[in-house]
mmCIF file of C-alpha atoms and ligand atoms in Angstrom:
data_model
loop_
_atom_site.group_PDB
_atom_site.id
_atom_site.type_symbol
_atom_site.label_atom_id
_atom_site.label_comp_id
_atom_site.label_asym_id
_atom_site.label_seq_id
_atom_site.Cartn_x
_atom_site.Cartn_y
_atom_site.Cartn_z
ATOM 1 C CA UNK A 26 -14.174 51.252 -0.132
ATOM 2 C CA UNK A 27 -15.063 54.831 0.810
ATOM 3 C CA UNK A 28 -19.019 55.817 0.566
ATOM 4 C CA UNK A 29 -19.493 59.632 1.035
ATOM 5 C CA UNK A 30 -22.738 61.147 1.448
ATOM 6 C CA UNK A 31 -25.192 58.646 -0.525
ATOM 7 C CA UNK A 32 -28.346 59.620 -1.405
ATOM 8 C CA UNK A 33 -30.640 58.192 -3.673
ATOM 9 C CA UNK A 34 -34.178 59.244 -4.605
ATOM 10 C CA UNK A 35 -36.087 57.714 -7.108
ATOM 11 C CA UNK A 36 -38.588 59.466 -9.015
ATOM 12 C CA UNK A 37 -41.829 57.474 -9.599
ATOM 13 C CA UNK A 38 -45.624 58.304 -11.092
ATOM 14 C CA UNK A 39 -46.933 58.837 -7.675
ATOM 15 C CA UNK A 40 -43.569 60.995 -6.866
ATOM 16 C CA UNK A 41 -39.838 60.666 -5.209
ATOM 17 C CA UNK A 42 -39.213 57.806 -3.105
ATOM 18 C CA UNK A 43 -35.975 58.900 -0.694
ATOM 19 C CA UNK A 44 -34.396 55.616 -0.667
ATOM 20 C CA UNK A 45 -30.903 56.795 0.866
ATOM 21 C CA UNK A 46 -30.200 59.491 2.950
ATOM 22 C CA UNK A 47 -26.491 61.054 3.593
ATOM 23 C CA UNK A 48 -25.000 57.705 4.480
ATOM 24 C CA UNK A 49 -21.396 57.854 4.584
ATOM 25 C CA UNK A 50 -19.361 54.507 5.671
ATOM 26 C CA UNK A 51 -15.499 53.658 5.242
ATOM 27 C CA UNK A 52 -15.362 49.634 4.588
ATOM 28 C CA UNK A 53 -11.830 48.385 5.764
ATOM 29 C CA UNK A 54 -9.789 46.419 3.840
ATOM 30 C CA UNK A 55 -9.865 42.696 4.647
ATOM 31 C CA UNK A 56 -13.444 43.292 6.958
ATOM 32 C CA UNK A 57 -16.536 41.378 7.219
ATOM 33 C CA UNK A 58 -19.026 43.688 7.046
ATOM 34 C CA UNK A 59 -23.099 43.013 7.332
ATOM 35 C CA UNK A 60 -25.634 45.907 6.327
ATOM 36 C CA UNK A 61 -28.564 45.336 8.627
ATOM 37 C CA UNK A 62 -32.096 46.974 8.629
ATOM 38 C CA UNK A 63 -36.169 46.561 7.947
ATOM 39 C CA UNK A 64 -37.272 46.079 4.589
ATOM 40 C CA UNK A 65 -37.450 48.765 2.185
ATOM 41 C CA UNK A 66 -34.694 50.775 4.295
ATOM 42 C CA UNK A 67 -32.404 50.949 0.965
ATOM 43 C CA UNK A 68 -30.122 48.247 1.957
ATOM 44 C CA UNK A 69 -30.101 47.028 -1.674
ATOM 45 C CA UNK A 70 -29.876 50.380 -3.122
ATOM 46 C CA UNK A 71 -26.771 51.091 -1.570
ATOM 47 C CA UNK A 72 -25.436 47.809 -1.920
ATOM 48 C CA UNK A 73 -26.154 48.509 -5.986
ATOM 49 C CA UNK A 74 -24.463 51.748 -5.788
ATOM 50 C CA UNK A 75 -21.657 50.473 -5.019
ATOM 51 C CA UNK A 76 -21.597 47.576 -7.590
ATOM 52 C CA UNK A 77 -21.736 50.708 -10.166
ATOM 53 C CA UNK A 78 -25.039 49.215 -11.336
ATOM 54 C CA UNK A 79 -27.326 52.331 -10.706
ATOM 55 C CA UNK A 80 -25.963 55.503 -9.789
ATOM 56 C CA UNK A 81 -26.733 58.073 -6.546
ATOM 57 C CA UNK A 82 -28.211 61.294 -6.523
ATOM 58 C CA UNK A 83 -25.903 62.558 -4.171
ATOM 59 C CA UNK A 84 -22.258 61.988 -2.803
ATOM 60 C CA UNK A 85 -19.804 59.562 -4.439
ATOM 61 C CA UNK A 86 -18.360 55.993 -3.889
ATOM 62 C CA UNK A 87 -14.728 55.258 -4.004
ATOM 63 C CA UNK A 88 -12.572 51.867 -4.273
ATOM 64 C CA UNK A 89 -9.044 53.663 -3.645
ATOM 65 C CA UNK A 90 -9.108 56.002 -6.009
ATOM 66 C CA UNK A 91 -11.537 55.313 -8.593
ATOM 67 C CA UNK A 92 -14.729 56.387 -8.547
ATOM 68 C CA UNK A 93 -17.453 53.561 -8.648
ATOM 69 C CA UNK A 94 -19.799 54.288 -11.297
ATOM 70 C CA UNK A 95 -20.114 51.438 -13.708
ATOM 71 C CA UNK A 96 -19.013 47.980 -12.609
ATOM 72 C CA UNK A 97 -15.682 47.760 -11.552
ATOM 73 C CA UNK A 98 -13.524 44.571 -12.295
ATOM 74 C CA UNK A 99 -12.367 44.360 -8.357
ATOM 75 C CA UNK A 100 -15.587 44.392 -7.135
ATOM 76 C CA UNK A 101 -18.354 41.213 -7.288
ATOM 77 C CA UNK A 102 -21.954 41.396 -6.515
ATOM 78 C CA UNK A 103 -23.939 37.836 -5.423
ATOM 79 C CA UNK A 104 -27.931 38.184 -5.119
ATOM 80 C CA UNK A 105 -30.560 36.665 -3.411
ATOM 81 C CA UNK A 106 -31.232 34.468 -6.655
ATOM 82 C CA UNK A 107 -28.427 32.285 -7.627
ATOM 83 C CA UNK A 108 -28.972 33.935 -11.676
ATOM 84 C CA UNK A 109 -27.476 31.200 -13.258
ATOM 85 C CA UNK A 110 -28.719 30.970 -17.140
ATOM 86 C CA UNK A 111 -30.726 27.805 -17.375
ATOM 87 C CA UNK A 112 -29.715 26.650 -20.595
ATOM 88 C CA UNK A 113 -26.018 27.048 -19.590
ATOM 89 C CA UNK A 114 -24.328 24.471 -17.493
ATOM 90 C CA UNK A 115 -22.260 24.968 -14.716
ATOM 91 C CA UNK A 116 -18.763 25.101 -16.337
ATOM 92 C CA UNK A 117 -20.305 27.423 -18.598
ATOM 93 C CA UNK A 118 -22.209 29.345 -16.132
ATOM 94 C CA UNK A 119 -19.229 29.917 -14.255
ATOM 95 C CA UNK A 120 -16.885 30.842 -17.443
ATOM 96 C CA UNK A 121 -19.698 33.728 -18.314
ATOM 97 C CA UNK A 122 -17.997 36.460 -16.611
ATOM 98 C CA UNK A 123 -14.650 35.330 -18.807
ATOM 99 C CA UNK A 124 -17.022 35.450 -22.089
ATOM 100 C CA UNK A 125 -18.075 39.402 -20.916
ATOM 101 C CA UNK A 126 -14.404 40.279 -20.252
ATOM 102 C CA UNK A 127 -13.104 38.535 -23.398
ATOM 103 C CA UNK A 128 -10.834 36.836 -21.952
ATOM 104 C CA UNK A 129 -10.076 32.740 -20.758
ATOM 105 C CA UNK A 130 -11.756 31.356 -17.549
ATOM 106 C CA UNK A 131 -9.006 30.571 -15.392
ATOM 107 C CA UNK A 132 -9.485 26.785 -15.540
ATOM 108 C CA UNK A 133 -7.400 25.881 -12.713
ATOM 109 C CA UNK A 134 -8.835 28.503 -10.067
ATOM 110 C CA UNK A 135 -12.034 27.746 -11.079
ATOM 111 C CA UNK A 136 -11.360 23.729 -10.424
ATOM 112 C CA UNK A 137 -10.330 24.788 -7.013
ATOM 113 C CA UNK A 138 -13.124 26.961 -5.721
ATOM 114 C CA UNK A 139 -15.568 24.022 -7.250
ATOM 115 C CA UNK A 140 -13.591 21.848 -5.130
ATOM 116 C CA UNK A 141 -13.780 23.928 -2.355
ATOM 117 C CA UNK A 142 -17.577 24.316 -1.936
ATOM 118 C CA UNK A 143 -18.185 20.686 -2.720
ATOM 119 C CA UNK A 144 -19.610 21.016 -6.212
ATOM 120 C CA UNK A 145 -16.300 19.395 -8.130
ATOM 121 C CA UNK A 146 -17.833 16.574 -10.227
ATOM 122 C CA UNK A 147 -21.131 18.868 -11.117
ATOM 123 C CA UNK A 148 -19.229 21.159 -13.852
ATOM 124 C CA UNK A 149 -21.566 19.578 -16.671
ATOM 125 C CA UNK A 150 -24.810 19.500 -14.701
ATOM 126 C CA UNK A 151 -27.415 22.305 -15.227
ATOM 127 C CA UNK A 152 -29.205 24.512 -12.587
ATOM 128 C CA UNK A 153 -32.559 22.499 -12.611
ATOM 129 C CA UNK A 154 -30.501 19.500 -11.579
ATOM 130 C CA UNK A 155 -29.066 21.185 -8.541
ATOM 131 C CA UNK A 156 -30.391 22.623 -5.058
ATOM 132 C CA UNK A 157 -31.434 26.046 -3.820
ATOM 133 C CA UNK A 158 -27.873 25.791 -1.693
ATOM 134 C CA UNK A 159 -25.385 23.871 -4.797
ATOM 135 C CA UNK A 160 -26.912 26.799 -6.645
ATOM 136 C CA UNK A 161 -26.076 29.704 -4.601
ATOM 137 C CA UNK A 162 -22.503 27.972 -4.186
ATOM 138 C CA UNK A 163 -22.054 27.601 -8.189
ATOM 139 C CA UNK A 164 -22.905 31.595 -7.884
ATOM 140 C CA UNK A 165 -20.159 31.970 -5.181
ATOM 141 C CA UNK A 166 -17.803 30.373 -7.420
ATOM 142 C CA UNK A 167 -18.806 32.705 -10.859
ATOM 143 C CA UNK A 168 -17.905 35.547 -8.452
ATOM 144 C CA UNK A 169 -14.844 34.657 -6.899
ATOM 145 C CA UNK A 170 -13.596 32.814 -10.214
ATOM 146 C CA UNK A 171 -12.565 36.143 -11.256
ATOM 147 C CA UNK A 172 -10.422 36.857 -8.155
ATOM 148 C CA UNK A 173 -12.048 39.970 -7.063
ATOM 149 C CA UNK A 174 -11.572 41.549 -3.371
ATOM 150 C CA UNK A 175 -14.622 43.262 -2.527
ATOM 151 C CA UNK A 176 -17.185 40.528 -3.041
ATOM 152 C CA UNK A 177 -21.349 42.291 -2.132
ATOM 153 C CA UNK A 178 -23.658 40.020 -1.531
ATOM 154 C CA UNK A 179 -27.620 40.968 -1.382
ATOM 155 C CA UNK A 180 -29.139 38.667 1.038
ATOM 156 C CA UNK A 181 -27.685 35.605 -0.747
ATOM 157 C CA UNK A 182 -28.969 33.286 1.779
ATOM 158 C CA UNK A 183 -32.804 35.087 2.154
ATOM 159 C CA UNK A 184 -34.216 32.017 -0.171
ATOM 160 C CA UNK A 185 -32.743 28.782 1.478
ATOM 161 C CA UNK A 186 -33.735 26.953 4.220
ATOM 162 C CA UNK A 187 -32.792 27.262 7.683
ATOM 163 C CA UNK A 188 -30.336 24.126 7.964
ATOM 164 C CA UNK A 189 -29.064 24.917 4.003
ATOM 165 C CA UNK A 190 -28.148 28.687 5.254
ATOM 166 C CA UNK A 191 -26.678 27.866 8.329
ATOM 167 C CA UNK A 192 -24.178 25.835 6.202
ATOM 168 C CA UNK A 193 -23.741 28.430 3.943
ATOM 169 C CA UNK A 194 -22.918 30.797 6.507
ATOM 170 C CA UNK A 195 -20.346 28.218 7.601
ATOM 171 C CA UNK A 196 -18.847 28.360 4.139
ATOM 172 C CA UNK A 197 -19.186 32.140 3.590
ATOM 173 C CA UNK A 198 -17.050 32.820 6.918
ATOM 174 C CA UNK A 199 -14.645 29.640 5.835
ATOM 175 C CA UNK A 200 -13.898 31.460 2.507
ATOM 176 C CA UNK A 201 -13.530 34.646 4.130
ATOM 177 C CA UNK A 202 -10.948 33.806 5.911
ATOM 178 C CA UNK A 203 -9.192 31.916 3.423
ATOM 179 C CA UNK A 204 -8.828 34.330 1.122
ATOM 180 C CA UNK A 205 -8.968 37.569 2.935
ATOM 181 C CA UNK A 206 -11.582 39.267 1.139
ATOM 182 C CA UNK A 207 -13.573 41.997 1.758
ATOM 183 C CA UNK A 208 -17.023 41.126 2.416
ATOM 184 C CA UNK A 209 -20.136 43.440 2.560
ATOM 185 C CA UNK A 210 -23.278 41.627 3.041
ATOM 186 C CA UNK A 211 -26.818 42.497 3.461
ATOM 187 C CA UNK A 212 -29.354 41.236 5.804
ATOM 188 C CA UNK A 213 -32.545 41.609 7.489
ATOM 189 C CA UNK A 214 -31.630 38.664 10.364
ATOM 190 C CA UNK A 215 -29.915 39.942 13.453
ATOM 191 C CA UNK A 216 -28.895 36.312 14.087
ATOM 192 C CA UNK A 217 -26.926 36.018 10.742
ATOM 193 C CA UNK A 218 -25.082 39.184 10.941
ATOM 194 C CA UNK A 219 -23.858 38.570 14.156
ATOM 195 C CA UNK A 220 -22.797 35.494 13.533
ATOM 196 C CA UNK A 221 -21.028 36.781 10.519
ATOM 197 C CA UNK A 222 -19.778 40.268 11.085
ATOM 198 C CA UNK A 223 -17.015 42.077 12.373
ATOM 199 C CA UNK A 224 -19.008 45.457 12.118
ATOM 200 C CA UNK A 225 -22.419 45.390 11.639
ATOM 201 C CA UNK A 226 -23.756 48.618 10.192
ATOM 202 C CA UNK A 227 -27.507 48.921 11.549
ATOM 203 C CA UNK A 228 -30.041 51.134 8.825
ATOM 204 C CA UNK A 229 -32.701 53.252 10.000
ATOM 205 C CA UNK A 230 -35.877 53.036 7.957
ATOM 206 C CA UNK A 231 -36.696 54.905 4.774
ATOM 207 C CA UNK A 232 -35.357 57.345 4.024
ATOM 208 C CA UNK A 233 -32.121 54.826 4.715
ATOM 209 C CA UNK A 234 -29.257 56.742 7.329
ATOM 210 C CA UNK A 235 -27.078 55.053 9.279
ATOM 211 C CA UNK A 236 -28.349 54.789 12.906
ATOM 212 C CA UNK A 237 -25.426 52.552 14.387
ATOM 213 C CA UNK A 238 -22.338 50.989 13.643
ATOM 214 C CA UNK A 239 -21.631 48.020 15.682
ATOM 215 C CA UNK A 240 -18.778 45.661 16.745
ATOM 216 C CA UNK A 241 -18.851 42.014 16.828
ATOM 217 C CA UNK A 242 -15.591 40.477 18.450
ATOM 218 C CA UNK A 243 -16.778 36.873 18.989
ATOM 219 C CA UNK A 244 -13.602 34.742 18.286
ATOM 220 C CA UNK A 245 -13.816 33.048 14.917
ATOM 221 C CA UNK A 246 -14.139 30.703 13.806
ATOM 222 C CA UNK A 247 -17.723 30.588 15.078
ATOM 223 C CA UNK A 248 -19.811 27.615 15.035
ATOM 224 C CA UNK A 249 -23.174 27.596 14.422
ATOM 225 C CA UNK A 250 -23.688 26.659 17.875
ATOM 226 C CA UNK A 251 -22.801 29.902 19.487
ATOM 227 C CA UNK A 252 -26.023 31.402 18.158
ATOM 228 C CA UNK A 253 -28.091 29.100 21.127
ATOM 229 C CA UNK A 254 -25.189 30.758 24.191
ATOM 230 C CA UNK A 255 -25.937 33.161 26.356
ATOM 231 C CA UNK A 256 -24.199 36.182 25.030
ATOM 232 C CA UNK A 257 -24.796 35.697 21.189
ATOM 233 C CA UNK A 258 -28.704 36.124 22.496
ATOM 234 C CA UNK A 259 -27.980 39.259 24.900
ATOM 235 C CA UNK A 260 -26.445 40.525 21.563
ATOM 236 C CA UNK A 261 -29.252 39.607 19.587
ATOM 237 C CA UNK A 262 -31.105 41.475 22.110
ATOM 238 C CA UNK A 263 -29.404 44.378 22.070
ATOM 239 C CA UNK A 264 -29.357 45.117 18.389
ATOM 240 C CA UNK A 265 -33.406 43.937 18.454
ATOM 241 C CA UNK A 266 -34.001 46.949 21.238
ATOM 242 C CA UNK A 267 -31.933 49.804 18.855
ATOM 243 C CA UNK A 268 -34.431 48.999 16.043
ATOM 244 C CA UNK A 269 -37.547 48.406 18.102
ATOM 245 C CA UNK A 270 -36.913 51.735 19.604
ATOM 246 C CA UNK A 271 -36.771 53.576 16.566
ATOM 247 C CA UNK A 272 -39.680 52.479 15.656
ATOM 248 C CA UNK A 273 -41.499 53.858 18.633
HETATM 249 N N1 ADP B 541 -36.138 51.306 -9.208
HETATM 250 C C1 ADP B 541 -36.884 51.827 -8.227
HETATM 251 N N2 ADP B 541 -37.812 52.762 -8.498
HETATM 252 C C2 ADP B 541 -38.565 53.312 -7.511
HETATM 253 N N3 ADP B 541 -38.423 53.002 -6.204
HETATM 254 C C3 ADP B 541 -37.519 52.092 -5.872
HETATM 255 C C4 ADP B 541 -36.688 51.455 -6.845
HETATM 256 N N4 ADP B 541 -35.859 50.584 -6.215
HETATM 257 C C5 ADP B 541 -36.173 50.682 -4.909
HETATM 258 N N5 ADP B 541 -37.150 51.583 -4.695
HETATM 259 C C6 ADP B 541 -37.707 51.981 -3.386
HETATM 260 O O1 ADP B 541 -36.656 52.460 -2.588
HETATM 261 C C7 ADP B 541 -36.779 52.003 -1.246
HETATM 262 C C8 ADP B 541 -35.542 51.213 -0.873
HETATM 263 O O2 ADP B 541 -35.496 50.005 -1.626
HETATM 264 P P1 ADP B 541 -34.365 48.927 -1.463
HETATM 265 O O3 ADP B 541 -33.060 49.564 -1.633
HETATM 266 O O4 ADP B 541 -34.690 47.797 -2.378
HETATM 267 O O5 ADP B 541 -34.564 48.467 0.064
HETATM 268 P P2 ADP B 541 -34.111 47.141 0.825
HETATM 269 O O6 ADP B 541 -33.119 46.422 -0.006
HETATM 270 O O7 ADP B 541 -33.586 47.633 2.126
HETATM 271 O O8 ADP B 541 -35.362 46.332 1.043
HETATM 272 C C9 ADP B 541 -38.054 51.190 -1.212
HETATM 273 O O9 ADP B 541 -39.092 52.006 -0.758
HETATM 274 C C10 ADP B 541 -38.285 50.792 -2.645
HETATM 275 O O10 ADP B 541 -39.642 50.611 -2.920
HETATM 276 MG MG1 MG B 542 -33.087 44.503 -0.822
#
């Protein structure tokens, strides 16, 4: 995925808000890739963009050849909220994306990513029965049901707990490199994108530019553990003293 000289400015009553400034970024195929920066930086803006579900002012995004502008059936977006439809259950929350593409949920895929993030046996429950966590995972399966290979995800994890994320970051990074997919994910915890990333792509604030782009070789797969040694925190550090001297 190819981003070339986003910018985004919104026009308001009390005037335009420059959300996104210039920010070019080529996503390799395959890569883990975490979007870090303060609140309000345009982090989700971009991250919309390139789900084609609100368009720039300025430059153009590319998967291959084709030009993101609507949603695109290769690419899937995961939010902060789980957005399952509460009168739907889980089978049928999952088969939605099917229903909008008119065509039949892959049954047997879909029994094997339930499997595969512990929820198999839940298929007829509905989303008030079920965790903050089982319902972010039922969203995780909607996505990849439909075999995708860039999934987005807007600080998916932003709403859990600390113990329910850390094993969701587990899962996300055991998924990842199961299947190979290209992951861009959006943060504002320097902690999680470490642990996550192989490039971590560091936002100014608004308007939103690129600052830094930033390489994370810790071998995987990493255990939550290696967040507490000594060089995960000199990283931390290090990313913590880029922002904190923008700032001043
Ligand atoms: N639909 C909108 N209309 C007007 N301003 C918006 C809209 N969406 C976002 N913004 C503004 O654009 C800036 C970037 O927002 P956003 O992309 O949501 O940032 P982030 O996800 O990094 O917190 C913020 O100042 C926000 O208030
Ligand atoms: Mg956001």
């Amino acid at each position: 995925m190819t981003v070339s000289s986003a910018s985004k400015h919104y026009a308001t009553r009390s005037g335009t808000v420059h959300a996104l400034d210039r920010v070019s970024l080529q996503v390799r195929e395959g890569e883990f890739l975490c979007i870090l920066g303060p609140s309000g930086c345009g982090k989700s803006t971009l991250l919309w963009s390139m789900a084609g579900l609100h368009s720039l002012s300025n430059g153009e995004i590319r998967l291959g050849s084709d030009k993101i502008e609507k949603p695109h059936p290769e690419i899937a977006m995961i939010f902060q909220e789980a957005n399952l439809l509460p009168w739907r259950n889980l089978e049928n929350n999952i088969a939605l994306p099917f229903e909008l593409k008119r065509t039949r949920p892959d049954k047997a895929r879909i029994a094997k990513l339930l499997q595969r993030v512990g929820l198999a046996g839940f298929e007829h429950k509905f989303p008030r029965e079920l965790s903050g966590g089982m319902q972010q995972r039922a969203s995780i399966v909607r996505s990849l049901a439909v075999n995708p290979s860039v999934l987005l995800m807007d600080e998916p994890f932003g709403a859990l707990d600390a113990f329910t994320r850390d094993e969701m970051n587990l899962l996300i990074q055991e998924i990842w490199m199961e299947t190979g997919k290209t992951i861009i994910f959006i943060t504002h915890s320097i902690a999680e994108a470490l642990f996550l990333a192989d490039r971590i792509v560091v936002m100014s604030a608004r308007p939103g530019r690129i600052q830094e782009i930033v390489d994370v070789d810790f071998p995987r797969p990493r255990p939550v553990s290696i967040q507490s040694t000594p060089e995960f925190i000199a990283r931390v550090n290090d990313i913590k003293a880029m922002i904190d001297h923008r700032k001043a």
